[in-house]
Amino acid sequence: QKEVEQNSGPLSVPEGAIASLNCTYSDRGSQSFFWYRQYSGKSPELIMFIYSNGDKEDGRFTAQLNKASQYVSLLIRDSQPSDSATYLCAVWNSNYKLTFGKGTLLTVNP
Amino acid sequence: NAGVTQTPKFQVLKTGQSMTLQCAQDMNHNSMYWYRQDPGMGLRLIYYSASEGTTDKGEVPNGYNVSRLNKREFSLRLESAAPSQTSVYFCASEFGGAEETQYFGPGTRLLVL
């Protein structure tokens, strides 16, 4: 069973702070990693994807990947109340299945 | 360009009733997926269709059937609904090939009494 693990939270940060969301995966052969945001009662929407080790930045969001440690993270700078949502980590496994973590609930307090 | 659409948005069934959830995409994607999402369980794959004319089981296929009607449409059928099938169902699609991004529909909330 290919596992994707996330801390369920809730993770609570003050407005303007950096939120750090973490994800580990079990399949060492995984090559593609995605972060989705899901507001309550809505469907998941893609925030970022990352394929290579290191950092990838898009606006206030930075994805970090360390394949040796089987670890992927999402940093949200200058967190806003509108960032309050559940963040899903998803990993394409070596058997070509996309596996989702259970998500981390982020709350940004004004 | 509507993306991925799903009908109905919400449905209440009695145990033993049947229904079909509809999904359509207008992005010319090859692959389509059905997931269910339950509290504390995350998204679990029910069935998928890698291309028109093919379907395969995912992690939790029991109690469901699917039809890939054409490239645009992928339906999910519950032949005899059970309370354990109360969930939120999401359809997703992707272009297909090498580990592409999946795009999700708005979901169908199903309550089985």
Short mmCIF file of C-alpha atoms in Angstrom, two decimals:
data_model
loop_
_atom_site.label_atom_id
_atom_site.label_comp_id
_atom_site.label_asym_id
_atom_site.label_seq_id
_atom_site.Cartn_x
_atom_site.Cartn_y
_atom_site.Cartn_z
CA GLN A 1 0.00 0.00 0.00
CA LYS A 2 1.46 3.32 -1.10
CA GLU A 3 0.98 5.79 1.75
CA VAL A 4 0.85 9.57 1.85
CA GLU A 5 0.86 10.99 5.36
CA GLN A 6 -0.10 14.46 6.53
CA ASN A 7 -0.65 15.95 9.94
CA SER A 8 -4.42 16.39 10.16
CA GLY A 9 -4.11 19.59 12.17
CA PRO A 10 -5.74 21.90 12.73
CA LEU A 11 -2.78 24.16 12.11
CA SER A 12 -3.51 27.63 13.39
CA VAL A 13 -1.40 30.65 12.41
CA PRO A 14 -1.90 34.40 12.79
CA GLU A 15 -2.52 36.56 9.75
CA GLY A 16 0.75 37.56 8.09
CA ALA A 17 2.69 34.57 9.41
CA ILE A 18 4.22 31.70 7.45
CA ALA A 19 2.19 28.50 7.39
CA SER A 20 4.17 25.31 6.89
CA LEU A 21 2.38 22.17 5.72
CA ASN A 22 4.17 18.85 5.56
CA CYS A 23 3.72 15.56 3.75
CA THR A 24 5.65 12.29 3.68
CA TYR A 25 5.23 9.46 1.22
CA SER A 26 6.23 5.81 1.23
CA ASP A 27 6.86 5.03 -2.46
CA ARG A 28 10.50 5.85 -3.18
CA GLY A 29 9.75 5.62 -6.92
CA SER A 30 7.31 8.56 -6.85
CA GLN A 31 8.22 11.38 -9.22
CA SER A 32 5.37 13.90 -9.22
CA PHE A 33 3.88 15.75 -6.27
CA PHE A 34 0.89 18.05 -6.01
CA TRP A 35 -0.71 20.35 -3.47
CA TYR A 36 -4.45 20.95 -3.63
CA ARG A 37 -6.50 23.38 -1.57
CA GLN A 38 -10.04 22.46 -0.57
CA TYR A 39 -12.42 24.94 0.99
CA SER A 40 -15.19 23.52 3.15
CA GLY A 41 -17.95 22.11 0.96
CA LYS A 42 -15.99 22.64 -2.24
CA SER A 43 -13.87 20.51 -4.53
CA PRO A 44 -10.06 20.32 -4.47
CA GLU A 45 -8.25 22.87 -6.62
CA LEU A 46 -4.61 22.66 -7.66
CA ILE A 47 -2.19 25.08 -6.04
CA MET A 48 1.17 23.76 -7.14
CA PHE A 49 3.03 20.78 -8.50
CA ILE A 50 6.69 19.90 -8.14
CA TYR A 51 8.81 17.27 -9.84
CA SER A 52 12.41 18.12 -8.92
CA ASN A 53 14.25 18.28 -5.64
CA GLY A 54 14.45 21.76 -4.17
CA ASP A 55 12.09 24.69 -4.01
CA LYS A 56 9.48 25.94 -6.43
CA GLU A 57 7.89 29.34 -5.82
CA ASP A 58 4.60 30.74 -7.10
CA GLY A 59 3.56 34.01 -5.52
CA ARG A 60 3.07 33.49 -1.79
CA PHE A 61 3.37 29.71 -2.15
CA THR A 62 6.58 27.66 -2.10
CA ALA A 63 6.68 23.90 -2.57
CA GLN A 64 9.73 22.05 -1.30
CA LEU A 65 10.71 18.52 -2.30
CA ASN A 66 13.31 16.21 -0.81
CA LYS A 67 13.15 12.84 -2.53
CA ALA A 68 15.93 11.34 -0.39
CA SER A 69 13.86 12.01 2.73
CA GLN A 70 10.56 11.30 0.91
CA TYR A 71 9.24 14.61 2.11
CA VAL A 72 7.31 17.40 0.41
CA SER A 73 6.14 20.61 2.01
CA LEU A 74 4.13 23.73 1.21
CA LEU A 75 4.97 27.11 2.68
CA ILE A 76 2.43 29.93 2.57
CA ARG A 77 3.97 33.33 3.23
CA ASP A 78 1.97 36.31 4.51
CA SER A 79 -0.93 34.00 5.37
CA GLN A 80 -4.40 35.48 4.88
CA PRO A 81 -7.75 34.45 6.39
CA SER A 82 -8.75 33.44 2.84
CA ASP A 83 -6.03 30.77 2.99
CA SER A 84 -8.04 28.93 5.66
CA ALA A 85 -8.83 25.59 4.07
CA THR A 86 -7.78 21.95 4.01
CA TYR A 87 -4.58 21.31 2.06
CA LEU A 88 -4.22 17.96 0.33
CA CYS A 89 -0.89 16.46 -0.65
CA ALA A 90 -1.07 14.11 -3.66
CA VAL A 91 1.61 11.82 -5.04
CA TRP A 92 1.80 9.93 -8.30
CA ASN A 93 3.08 6.52 -7.31
CA SER A 94 5.33 4.29 -9.37
CA ASN A 95 2.25 2.20 -10.26
CA TYR A 96 0.70 5.26 -11.94
CA LYS A 97 -1.93 5.90 -9.28
CA LEU A 98 -2.47 9.31 -7.70
CA THR A 99 -2.66 8.87 -3.93
CA PHE A 100 -3.95 11.63 -1.67
CA GLY A 101 -3.11 12.34 1.93
CA LYS A 102 -6.00 12.95 4.29
CA GLY A 103 -5.29 16.66 4.38
CA THR A 104 -4.23 19.31 6.88
CA LEU A 105 -6.76 21.85 8.08
CA LEU A 106 -5.24 25.33 8.16
CA THR A 107 -6.84 28.19 10.04
CA VAL A 108 -5.47 31.72 9.63
CA ASN A 109 -6.60 33.98 12.44
CA PRO A 110 -7.16 37.72 11.74
CA ASN B 1 -15.37 26.31 -20.90
CA ALA B 2 -17.12 24.67 -17.94
CA GLY B 3 -14.28 22.28 -17.00
CA VAL B 4 -15.64 19.25 -15.14
CA THR B 5 -19.37 19.19 -14.38
CA GLN B 6 -21.30 16.76 -12.20
CA THR B 7 -24.98 16.07 -11.72
CA PRO B 8 -26.81 15.97 -9.42
CA LYS B 9 -25.33 18.24 -6.77
CA PHE B 10 -27.20 16.51 -3.96
CA GLN B 11 -29.24 13.32 -3.71
CA VAL B 12 -31.06 11.41 -0.99
CA LEU B 13 -31.67 7.70 -1.54
CA LYS B 14 -33.27 4.96 0.44
CA THR B 15 -31.35 1.75 1.04
CA GLY B 16 -31.63 -0.50 -2.00
CA GLN B 17 -32.44 2.23 -4.50
CA SER B 18 -30.25 2.75 -7.54
CA MET B 19 -28.92 5.88 -9.15
CA THR B 20 -26.35 7.12 -11.63
CA LEU B 21 -24.00 10.02 -11.05
CA GLN B 22 -23.07 11.88 -14.19
CA CYS B 23 -19.76 13.53 -15.03
CA ALA B 24 -18.69 15.41 -18.13
CA GLN B 25 -15.57 17.35 -19.09
CA ASP B 26 -14.96 19.73 -21.96
CA MET B 27 -11.15 19.90 -21.73
CA ASN B 28 -10.50 17.09 -24.23
CA HIS B 29 -8.97 15.03 -21.45
CA ASN B 30 -8.32 11.35 -22.00
CA SER B 31 -8.46 10.08 -18.40
CA MET B 32 -11.33 10.37 -15.95
CA TYR B 33 -11.73 9.33 -12.34
CA TRP B 34 -14.34 8.82 -9.64
CA TYR B 35 -13.41 9.44 -6.00
CA ARG B 36 -15.32 9.39 -2.77
CA GLN B 37 -14.41 11.59 0.18
CA ASP B 38 -15.37 10.72 3.72
CA PRO B 39 -14.43 12.51 6.95
CA GLY B 40 -11.08 11.29 8.20
CA MET B 41 -10.55 9.06 5.16
CA GLY B 42 -9.41 11.49 2.52
CA LEU B 43 -10.04 10.97 -1.19
CA ARG B 44 -10.30 7.35 -2.26
CA LEU B 45 -10.35 6.19 -5.86
CA ILE B 46 -13.40 4.15 -6.86
CA TYR B 47 -12.89 3.62 -10.59
CA TYR B 48 -10.97 5.27 -13.36
CA SER B 49 -10.86 5.33 -17.13
CA ALA B 50 -7.44 5.87 -18.63
CA SER B 51 -8.92 6.39 -22.08
CA GLU B 52 -12.19 6.09 -23.95
CA GLY B 53 -13.32 2.48 -23.95
CA THR B 54 -11.35 1.39 -20.89
CA THR B 55 -12.23 1.27 -17.20
CA ASP B 56 -10.38 -0.09 -14.18
CA LYS B 57 -11.03 -0.59 -10.49
CA GLY B 58 -9.52 1.69 -7.93
CA GLU B 59 -9.14 1.29 -4.18
CA VAL B 60 -12.85 0.96 -3.23
CA PRO B 61 -14.86 -0.37 -6.23
CA ASN B 62 -17.32 -2.65 -4.42
CA GLY B 63 -20.95 -1.63 -4.86
CA TYR B 64 -20.24 0.58 -7.89
CA ASN B 65 -20.14 0.29 -11.65
CA VAL B 66 -18.95 2.78 -14.25
CA SER B 67 -19.44 3.56 -17.91
CA ARG B 68 -17.18 5.64 -20.10
CA LEU B 69 -19.87 6.71 -22.51
CA ASN B 70 -17.55 8.69 -24.78
CA LYS B 71 -14.46 10.82 -24.34
CA ARG B 72 -16.38 13.52 -22.49
CA GLU B 73 -18.60 11.52 -20.16
CA PHE B 74 -17.95 9.07 -17.32
CA SER B 75 -20.83 7.87 -15.16
CA LEU B 76 -20.90 6.10 -11.81
CA ARG B 77 -23.78 3.79 -10.93
CA LEU B 78 -24.92 2.53 -7.56
CA GLU B 79 -27.09 -0.53 -8.24
CA SER B 80 -28.35 -1.03 -4.68
CA ALA B 81 -27.41 1.85 -2.41
CA ALA B 82 -26.27 1.18 1.15
CA PRO B 83 -25.82 3.63 4.05
CA SER B 84 -22.05 3.01 3.82
CA GLN B 85 -22.15 4.73 0.44
CA THR B 86 -23.17 8.03 2.04
CA SER B 87 -20.35 10.28 0.94
CA VAL B 88 -19.27 13.13 -1.29
CA TYR B 89 -18.40 11.92 -4.77
CA PHE B 90 -15.93 13.78 -6.98
CA CYS B 91 -15.24 13.26 -10.62
CA ALA B 92 -11.85 14.32 -11.96
CA SER B 93 -10.15 14.38 -15.32
CA GLU B 94 -6.66 14.79 -16.71
CA PHE B 95 -5.06 14.91 -20.12
CA GLY B 96 -3.44 11.55 -19.53
CA GLY B 97 0.06 10.25 -20.05
CA ALA B 98 2.83 11.11 -17.66
CA GLU B 99 1.48 12.04 -14.24
CA GLU B 100 -0.59 15.02 -15.20
CA THR B 101 -2.63 17.35 -13.02
CA GLN B 102 -6.15 16.19 -12.19
CA TYR B 103 -9.01 18.69 -12.31
CA PHE B 104 -12.05 18.11 -10.13
CA GLY B 105 -15.76 18.64 -10.57
CA PRO B 106 -17.88 20.34 -7.90
CA GLY B 107 -18.97 17.07 -6.29
CA THR B 108 -22.19 15.21 -5.55
CA ARG B 109 -23.34 14.87 -1.95
CA LEU B 110 -25.14 11.55 -1.50
CA LEU B 111 -27.11 10.56 1.56
CA VAL B 112 -28.37 6.97 1.80
CA LEU B 113 -30.99 6.41 4.47
#
